[in-house]
Coordinates of C-alpha atoms (C1' of nucleotides) in Angstrom, one line a residue:
Chain A
M1 CA 206.7 -78.5 207.2
A2 CA 208.1 -80.7 203.8
K3 CA 204.8 -80.0 201.6
N4 CA 202.6 -78.2 203.7
D5 CA 198.7 -75.4 202.9
N6 CA 201.1 -73.0 201.3
S7 CA 198.4 -73.0 198.6
V8 CA 199.4 -69.6 196.2
N9 CA 202.6 -68.5 197.5
I10 CA 204.3 -67.0 194.4
E11 CA 207.1 -65.1 196.1
N12 CA 205.2 -64.2 198.8
A13 CA 202.6 -62.2 197.1
K14 CA 202.0 -58.8 198.5
A15 CA 204.4 -59.3 202.0
A16 CA 207.7 -57.1 201.5
E17 CA 205.8 -54.5 199.0
G18 CA 208.5 -52.5 197.7
E19 CA 208.9 -51.6 193.9
R20 CA 209.9 -54.6 193.3
Y21 CA 209.4 -55.2 188.8
H22 CA 207.2 -57.4 189.0
H23 CA 204.6 -56.8 191.1
G24 CA 203.3 -60.6 193.0
D25 CA 199.8 -60.8 192.2
L26 CA 199.0 -58.0 190.3
R27 CA 195.8 -59.7 188.8
S28 CA 194.4 -59.9 192.1
A29 CA 195.7 -56.3 192.9
L30 CA 194.0 -55.5 189.8
V31 CA 190.2 -56.7 190.9
E32 CA 190.2 -56.0 193.7
E33 CA 191.1 -52.2 193.1
G34 CA 188.8 -52.3 190.1
L35 CA 185.4 -54.0 193.6
K36 CA 186.9 -50.4 195.2
R37 CA 186.3 -48.4 192.7
L38 CA 182.7 -50.1 191.5
Q39 CA 181.5 -48.9 195.5
Q40 CA 181.5 -45.8 195.1
G41 CA 181.0 -45.5 190.9
P42 CA 179.1 -46.9 188.1
A43 CA 181.6 -49.4 185.9
E44 CA 181.5 -47.0 183.1
A45 CA 183.4 -44.5 184.8
L46 CA 185.4 -46.7 185.7
S47 CA 189.2 -46.5 183.4
L48 CA 191.6 -49.1 183.2
R49 CA 194.6 -46.4 183.1
E50 CA 193.2 -45.6 186.8
V51 CA 193.5 -48.6 188.0
A52 CA 196.8 -49.7 187.1
R53 CA 197.3 -46.1 188.1
S54 CA 195.7 -46.8 191.5
V55 CA 198.0 -50.8 192.1
G56 CA 201.1 -48.0 191.0
V57 CA 201.8 -49.8 188.0
S58 CA 201.6 -48.8 184.3
A59 CA 198.8 -48.9 182.2
T60 CA 199.4 -50.8 180.2
A61 CA 200.8 -53.6 182.3
V62 CA 196.1 -55.1 182.6
Y63 CA 197.0 -56.2 179.5
R64 CA 199.4 -58.8 180.9
H65 CA 196.5 -60.2 182.6
F66 CA 193.5 -59.1 180.7
P67 CA 193.1 -58.6 176.7
D68 CA 190.6 -56.1 177.2
K69 CA 188.6 -54.2 179.2
Q70 CA 186.3 -55.5 178.4
A71 CA 187.8 -58.9 181.0
L72 CA 188.2 -57.1 183.6
L73 CA 184.7 -56.3 183.4
H74 CA 183.9 -59.9 183.1
A75 CA 186.0 -60.7 185.9
L76 CA 184.1 -58.1 188.6
A77 CA 181.1 -59.6 187.0
D78 CA 182.3 -63.3 187.8
V79 CA 183.4 -61.5 191.9
A80 CA 179.6 -59.9 191.3
G81 CA 178.0 -63.2 190.7
D82 CA 179.5 -64.9 193.2
R83 CA 178.6 -63.0 195.8
M84 CA 174.9 -62.5 194.9
A85 CA 175.5 -66.3 195.6
S86 CA 176.2 -66.4 199.1
A87 CA 173.6 -63.7 200.1
F88 CA 171.1 -66.0 198.5
E89 CA 172.1 -68.9 201.2
T90 CA 172.7 -67.5 203.8
A91 CA 169.2 -65.0 202.8
M92 CA 168.0 -68.9 202.3
A93 CA 169.4 -70.5 205.6
A94 CA 168.4 -67.5 208.4
A95 CA 164.0 -68.4 206.5
K96 CA 162.5 -71.5 207.4
P97 CA 161.0 -73.5 204.3
G98 CA 158.7 -72.4 202.3
K99 CA 156.8 -69.3 201.3
D100 CA 158.6 -67.8 204.3
A101 CA 162.4 -68.7 201.7
F102 CA 160.5 -67.4 199.3
D103 CA 160.0 -64.0 200.5
A104 CA 163.2 -64.6 201.9
M105 CA 165.1 -64.1 198.7
G106 CA 162.9 -61.5 196.9
R107 CA 164.3 -59.0 199.4
A108 CA 167.5 -60.4 200.1
Y109 CA 168.1 -59.7 195.7
V110 CA 166.6 -56.3 196.1
H111 CA 169.1 -56.0 199.5
F112 CA 171.8 -57.5 197.2
A113 CA 171.0 -54.6 194.1
L114 CA 170.8 -51.4 196.8
K115 CA 173.5 -52.3 198.7
N116 CA 175.6 -53.5 195.5
P117 CA 174.3 -51.5 193.1
F118 CA 177.2 -50.8 190.7
L119 CA 178.2 -54.6 191.0
F120 CA 174.7 -55.2 190.5
K121 CA 174.3 -53.4 187.3
L122 CA 177.4 -54.1 186.1
M123 CA 176.6 -57.7 186.7
M124 CA 173.0 -57.9 185.2
S125 CA 174.4 -55.5 182.1
P126 CA 174.0 -57.5 178.2
E127 CA 177.6 -57.6 177.6
M128 CA 177.8 -59.5 180.9
M129 CA 174.9 -62.2 180.9
S130 CA 174.9 -62.1 177.7
G131 CA 176.2 -64.6 174.8
I132 CA 176.8 -68.3 174.9
A133 CA 180.3 -66.9 176.5
A134 CA 178.6 -66.5 180.1
E135 CA 176.8 -69.7 180.9
G136 CA 177.6 -71.8 183.2
R137 CA 180.3 -69.1 184.4
P138 CA 180.7 -67.5 188.2
R139 CA 178.8 -64.2 187.7
T140 CA 175.7 -66.8 186.9
R141 CA 175.4 -68.5 189.6
G142 CA 173.7 -65.9 191.2
M143 CA 170.6 -65.6 189.1
A144 CA 171.1 -70.0 188.5
M145 CA 170.3 -69.8 192.4
L146 CA 167.8 -67.5 192.2
T147 CA 165.7 -69.5 190.1
S148 CA 166.5 -73.1 191.0
A149 CA 165.1 -72.0 194.8
L150 CA 161.9 -70.0 192.7
S151 CA 161.9 -73.2 191.1
E152 CA 161.8 -74.9 194.3
L153 CA 159.8 -73.2 195.9
S154 CA 156.8 -71.9 193.9
G155 CA 155.6 -74.8 194.4
G156 CA 155.9 -78.1 192.6
K157 CA 151.7 -78.7 191.5
M158 CA 151.5 -76.7 188.5
S159 CA 152.6 -77.7 185.1
S160 CA 156.1 -76.7 184.2
E161 CA 154.8 -73.5 181.8
V162 CA 153.1 -72.4 184.5
Q163 CA 155.7 -72.4 186.7
N164 CA 158.3 -70.9 184.8
I165 CA 155.2 -67.7 184.1
R166 CA 155.4 -67.7 188.2
R167 CA 159.0 -68.1 188.0
L168 CA 159.9 -65.3 185.5
Q169 CA 156.5 -62.8 187.7
A170 CA 158.5 -62.6 191.0
W171 CA 161.8 -62.2 189.5
S172 CA 160.8 -59.2 186.9
I173 CA 158.5 -57.9 190.4
V174 CA 161.6 -58.1 192.8
H175 CA 163.6 -56.8 189.3
G176 CA 161.9 -53.6 188.7
L177 CA 161.6 -53.0 192.2
A178 CA 165.4 -53.0 192.6
M179 CA 165.7 -51.3 189.0
L180 CA 163.4 -48.4 189.8
M181 CA 164.9 -47.8 193.2
L182 CA 168.6 -48.0 191.4
D183 CA 167.4 -45.6 189.3
G184 CA 166.4 -43.0 191.9
L185 CA 162.8 -43.7 190.1
V186 CA 161.3 -45.0 194.1
P187 CA 162.6 -44.2 197.0
A188 CA 164.3 -47.0 198.1
D189 CA 162.6 -47.2 201.5
E190 CA 163.0 -50.6 203.2
K191 CA 159.5 -50.0 203.9
L192 CA 157.8 -50.2 201.0
I193 CA 159.7 -53.0 199.9
D194 CA 158.2 -55.0 202.7
D195 CA 154.9 -53.7 201.4
V196 CA 155.8 -54.1 197.8
L197 CA 156.9 -57.9 198.5
A198 CA 155.1 -58.6 200.5
S199 CA 152.1 -59.3 198.7
K200 CA 153.2 -60.8 196.0
I201 CA 152.0 -63.6 193.1
V202 CA 153.6 -66.9 193.1
Chain B
M1 CA 150.5 -12.3 153.1
A2 CA 151.4 -10.6 155.3
K3 CA 152.0 -12.7 158.6
N4 CA 151.1 -15.4 157.8
D5 CA 152.1 -18.8 159.5
N6 CA 155.2 -19.5 158.7
S7 CA 156.9 -19.3 162.3
V8 CA 160.0 -20.9 162.3
N9 CA 161.1 -19.8 158.4
I10 CA 164.5 -19.1 159.6
E11 CA 166.0 -18.6 156.4
N12 CA 163.8 -21.5 154.6
A13 CA 166.1 -24.2 157.7
K14 CA 166.7 -27.8 154.9
A15 CA 166.2 -26.1 151.5
A16 CA 168.8 -26.0 149.6
E17 CA 171.1 -28.3 152.0
G18 CA 173.8 -26.2 150.2
E19 CA 177.7 -25.7 151.9
R20 CA 175.9 -22.7 153.7
Y21 CA 178.4 -21.1 156.5
H22 CA 175.5 -21.2 159.0
H23 CA 173.0 -24.2 158.6
G24 CA 169.7 -22.9 159.8
D25 CA 168.6 -25.6 162.1
L26 CA 171.6 -27.4 163.8
R27 CA 170.0 -27.9 167.1
S28 CA 167.0 -30.2 165.8
A29 CA 169.6 -31.7 162.6
L30 CA 171.6 -33.2 166.0
V31 CA 169.0 -34.0 167.8
E32 CA 167.8 -36.2 164.9
E33 CA 171.0 -37.3 163.8
G34 CA 170.9 -38.8 168.0
L35 CA 167.4 -40.0 167.8
K36 CA 168.8 -42.3 164.1
R37 CA 171.5 -43.3 167.0
L38 CA 169.6 -44.4 169.4
Q39 CA 167.7 -47.3 167.6
Q40 CA 170.6 -48.9 166.4
G41 CA 173.2 -48.0 170.2
P42 CA 173.4 -47.8 173.4
A43 CA 173.7 -44.1 174.5
E44 CA 177.1 -45.3 175.9
A45 CA 178.4 -45.2 172.6
L46 CA 176.8 -42.2 171.2
S47 CA 179.9 -39.1 170.6
L48 CA 179.4 -35.4 169.6
R49 CA 182.0 -35.4 167.5
E50 CA 180.5 -38.6 165.5
V51 CA 176.8 -36.9 165.7
A52 CA 178.6 -33.2 164.8
R53 CA 180.5 -35.4 161.3
S54 CA 177.5 -37.6 160.0
V55 CA 175.9 -33.6 160.5
G56 CA 178.3 -32.7 158.2
V57 CA 179.9 -29.7 161.2
S58 CA 182.5 -29.6 162.8
A59 CA 182.9 -31.2 166.4
T60 CA 182.6 -28.2 168.6
A61 CA 179.9 -27.0 167.6
V62 CA 177.2 -28.6 168.9
Y63 CA 178.6 -26.7 172.0
R64 CA 176.8 -23.8 170.7
H65 CA 172.9 -25.8 171.1
F66 CA 174.0 -27.7 174.1
P67 CA 176.6 -26.9 177.1
D68 CA 178.5 -30.2 176.9
K69 CA 177.1 -33.8 175.8
Q70 CA 174.4 -33.7 179.2
A71 CA 172.2 -31.5 177.2
L72 CA 171.9 -32.9 173.9
L73 CA 171.5 -36.5 175.8
H74 CA 168.7 -35.1 177.9
A75 CA 167.6 -33.2 174.7
L76 CA 167.0 -37.2 173.7
A77 CA 165.3 -38.1 176.6
D78 CA 162.8 -35.2 176.8
V79 CA 161.9 -37.2 172.8
A80 CA 161.5 -40.3 174.7
G81 CA 159.2 -39.3 177.5
D82 CA 157.1 -37.0 174.2
R83 CA 156.9 -40.6 172.4
M84 CA 156.3 -43.6 175.7
A85 CA 153.1 -40.6 176.7
S86 CA 152.3 -40.6 172.8
A87 CA 152.3 -44.3 173.1
F88 CA 150.6 -44.6 176.1
E89 CA 147.3 -42.4 175.2
T90 CA 146.9 -44.7 171.9
A91 CA 147.1 -47.5 174.1
M92 CA 144.0 -45.9 176.5
A93 CA 142.1 -44.6 173.7
A94 CA 142.3 -47.9 171.9
A95 CA 141.1 -50.0 175.2
K96 CA 138.2 -50.2 176.4
P97 CA 138.1 -48.6 180.3
G98 CA 139.2 -51.0 183.6
K99 CA 140.5 -53.7 184.2
D100 CA 141.1 -53.8 180.0
A101 CA 142.8 -50.1 180.2
F102 CA 145.0 -51.1 183.1
D103 CA 146.4 -54.1 180.6
A104 CA 147.0 -52.2 177.8
M105 CA 149.1 -49.4 180.1
G106 CA 151.8 -52.8 180.5
R107 CA 151.6 -53.8 177.0
A108 CA 152.2 -50.3 176.4
Y109 CA 155.2 -50.0 178.8
V110 CA 157.0 -53.1 177.3
H111 CA 156.1 -52.8 174.1
F112 CA 157.9 -49.7 174.4
A113 CA 161.0 -50.4 175.3
L114 CA 161.4 -53.0 173.1
K115 CA 160.8 -51.2 170.6
N116 CA 162.8 -48.5 171.7
P117 CA 166.2 -50.2 174.5
F118 CA 168.1 -47.9 173.7
L119 CA 166.0 -44.8 173.6
F120 CA 164.0 -45.9 176.8
K121 CA 167.2 -46.9 178.9
L122 CA 168.8 -43.5 178.2
M123 CA 165.1 -42.8 179.5
M124 CA 165.4 -44.1 182.6
S125 CA 168.7 -43.9 182.7
P126 CA 169.4 -41.9 186.9
E127 CA 171.6 -39.2 184.8
M128 CA 168.4 -38.1 183.2
M129 CA 165.7 -38.7 185.9
S130 CA 166.8 -38.5 188.5
G131 CA 167.2 -34.7 190.5
I132 CA 165.0 -31.9 190.4
A133 CA 165.9 -30.7 186.6
A134 CA 164.3 -33.6 185.5
E135 CA 160.3 -32.3 187.5
G136 CA 158.1 -31.2 185.2
R137 CA 160.2 -31.2 182.3
P138 CA 159.0 -33.5 179.2
R139 CA 160.7 -36.6 179.5
T140 CA 159.2 -37.4 182.3
R141 CA 155.5 -36.9 180.7
G142 CA 155.0 -40.5 180.5
M143 CA 156.1 -41.5 183.7
A144 CA 153.9 -38.5 184.4
M145 CA 151.4 -40.5 182.6
L146 CA 151.4 -44.3 183.2
T147 CA 151.0 -43.1 187.2
S148 CA 147.9 -41.0 186.9
A149 CA 146.4 -44.0 184.8
L150 CA 147.6 -46.2 187.3
S151 CA 145.8 -44.4 189.4
E152 CA 142.6 -44.0 188.2
L153 CA 142.3 -47.7 187.3
S154 CA 143.7 -49.2 189.9
G155 CA 140.3 -48.6 191.3
G156 CA 139.6 -45.8 194.1
K157 CA 138.2 -47.3 197.5
M158 CA 141.6 -48.4 198.7
S159 CA 143.4 -46.0 200.9
S160 CA 146.3 -43.5 199.0
E161 CA 148.9 -45.1 200.9
V162 CA 147.2 -49.1 199.7
Q163 CA 147.0 -47.3 196.3
N164 CA 150.1 -46.0 195.8
I165 CA 151.9 -50.2 196.5
R166 CA 149.5 -51.6 194.3
R167 CA 150.5 -49.0 191.7
L168 CA 154.4 -49.5 192.8
Q169 CA 154.7 -53.2 191.9
A170 CA 152.5 -52.4 188.9
W171 CA 154.8 -50.4 187.7
S172 CA 157.9 -52.7 189.0
I173 CA 156.2 -55.7 187.3
V174 CA 156.6 -54.3 183.7
H175 CA 159.4 -52.3 184.6
G176 CA 160.7 -55.6 185.9
L177 CA 159.7 -57.6 183.2
A178 CA 160.8 -54.9 180.3
M179 CA 164.6 -55.0 181.2
L180 CA 164.9 -58.5 181.4
M181 CA 164.0 -58.8 178.0
L182 CA 166.0 -55.9 177.0
D183 CA 169.3 -57.1 178.7
G184 CA 168.9 -60.5 177.3
L185 CA 167.8 -62.2 180.4
V186 CA 164.6 -63.1 179.6
P187 CA 163.8 -64.2 176.1
A188 CA 161.8 -61.8 174.1
D189 CA 158.7 -63.4 173.6
E190 CA 155.7 -62.1 172.6
K191 CA 153.8 -64.5 174.5
L192 CA 155.6 -64.8 177.4
I193 CA 154.8 -61.0 177.1
D194 CA 150.9 -61.1 177.7
D195 CA 152.0 -64.6 180.0
V196 CA 153.5 -63.0 182.7
L197 CA 151.2 -60.1 182.7
A198 CA 148.0 -61.2 181.8
S199 CA 147.9 -62.7 185.8
K200 CA 149.7 -60.2 187.3
I201 CA 148.3 -58.7 190.5
V202 CA 146.2 -55.9 191.2
Chain C
dT1 C1' 173.8 2.2 152.6
dT2 C1' 176.8 1.2 156.1
dC3 C1' 178.8 -0.5 160.1
dG4 C1' 178.9 -2.6 163.9
dC5 C1' 176.4 -6.4 167.0
dC6 C1' 176.5 -10.8 168.1
dA7 C1' 174.2 -15.8 166.9
dT8 C1' 176.8 -19.6 165.3
dG9 C1' 179.3 -21.1 162.4
dT10 C1' 185.7 -22.7 162.4
dT11 C1' 190.6 -24.6 164.0
dA12 C1' 193.6 -25.0 167.2
dG13 C1' 195.3 -27.7 171.6
dC14 C1' 194.5 -30.1 176.0
dA15 C1' 193.8 -34.2 178.7
dC16 C1' 192.5 -38.1 179.0
dC17 C1' 190.9 -42.9 176.6
dG18 C1' 191.9 -48.2 174.5
dT19 C1' 195.1 -50.5 173.2
dA20 C1' 199.2 -52.4 170.1
dA21 C1' 204.6 -52.5 169.6
dA22 C1' 208.2 -53.1 170.9
dC23 C1' 211.7 -53.1 174.3
dA24 C1' 213.3 -54.4 179.5
dT25 C1' 213.4 -57.1 183.4
dA26 C1' 213.9 -61.3 186.2
dG27 C1' 212.3 -65.9 188.0
dA28 C1' 212.7 -70.7 186.6
dC29 C1' 214.9 -74.4 184.9
dG30 C1' 218.1 -77.0 181.5
Chain D
dC1 C1' 225.9 -70.3 184.0
dG2 C1' 222.5 -69.7 179.8
dT3 C1' 218.5 -68.6 178.0
dC4 C1' 213.1 -69.2 177.6
dT5 C1' 208.4 -66.9 179.3
dA6 C1' 205.7 -64.4 182.3
dT7 C1' 205.1 -59.9 182.9
dG8 C1' 206.2 -55.9 183.0
dT9 C1' 207.6 -50.9 181.1
dT10 C1' 207.8 -46.9 177.4
dT11 C1' 206.1 -45.1 173.3
dA12 C1' 202.8 -44.0 169.9
dC13 C1' 198.4 -43.8 167.5
dG14 C1' 193.8 -42.4 167.3
dG15 C1' 189.6 -42.3 169.3
dT16 C1' 187.0 -38.7 172.8
dG17 C1' 184.7 -34.8 175.4
dC18 C1' 185.8 -29.5 175.7
dT19 C1' 188.3 -24.7 176.4
dA20 C1' 189.9 -20.9 173.9
dA21 C1' 190.7 -18.3 170.3
dC22 C1' 188.8 -16.3 165.5
dA23 C1' 185.7 -16.2 161.4
dT24 C1' 181.4 -15.4 159.0
dG25 C1' 177.4 -13.0 158.2
dG26 C1' 172.0 -12.1 158.7
dC27 C1' 169.7 -8.1 161.5
dG28 C1' 168.4 -3.5 162.9
dA29 C1' 169.9 1.0 164.4
dA30 C1' 172.7 5.7 162.6

DNA sequence: TTCGCCATGTTAGCACCGTAAACATAGACG
DNA sequence: CGTCTATGTTTACGGTGCTAACATGGCGAA
């Protein structure tokens, strides 16, 4: 067993979770803990000190792995983007091509948002998405999938400008519905989602 | 001049803006200052102490007029709601009835959001809108106007359920577009707004 | 007018936050 | 074995929202 696939075996990571001075894989643990908290509350309510405490490490240890709080949030947004992309993939796979797939994407979008409200909101926040820093980062993977899928699906017989507008219309209605439901302005009713998305434009 | 209309003349309010112990109209001043700051930054970045400092009063004076920070934010959201309602009124007045008025509402919605991004976001946030506490409050006036106008406009020859769905579709697309542009995910282009809203459903 | 109430301010102090600086530990590698 | 360096720790600073206790001063009743 010379060099088999024990790829990341930095001193056995979390095995023997004693009180070693060096954690083993703090960065992952912090992200994990962050994700757990984003299942229960908004990113604004996420405190570095609290996360560190939960992981069992001093508050400032976080700074060995993230230059500041924003950086941790960016990492979490990246995970969110990946998860959203996965959701899209399975949604697309389960639907047959054409308009069916199109609707599937829309529903997947809203469902992802409703099932991961805080993760979704974090990912969509200007701080995460804006700026060239976000270009090509994992957190944009979901968005990239969405737009490219919409491009394919929304019919190729239109000029690219019209196509672009159709795409934006689709994105708007889906995003708007998700936001309205997320913010409690509209009841997050399953049937309502179907009804609203069923007869949508495009 | 027995009892003429000097309605609110509490020691001349802001006349002689000296360093009197009692401010005269602190509450209004705080709201004013809050609004000023919401023109330049998000509600999350609004600090009570800073607002108090700007108004020239101690940090804790705020608590004589608002039980906590949320309360001040609620007051600001109320102003936002009123302003949005006004925007709708003028938009409706300028448009002739029918589909024209309908489009006018949509554009007014997006424009209001883009011109008052932080106020809009504050107003729409769950903390402001959710709960029965918000029912009938000024901050919901904009929303109320919107939905009632949409009801009237979206044609009366549909069942109320279908009507409801149409209304929600309209709201979704308009809200979604506003949010995407607000969050920088889509360029806030004037022409783009027209294009997206022009051929919308309903 | 004088007294005292009380709305409206104040200062002091608490617990929390993000973060910088300096120090401690221990694994890796010469 | 010795030292370098990645990764932890403690300490400290200035900021926050908020509570408690005290100060001011305008207004109505005695």
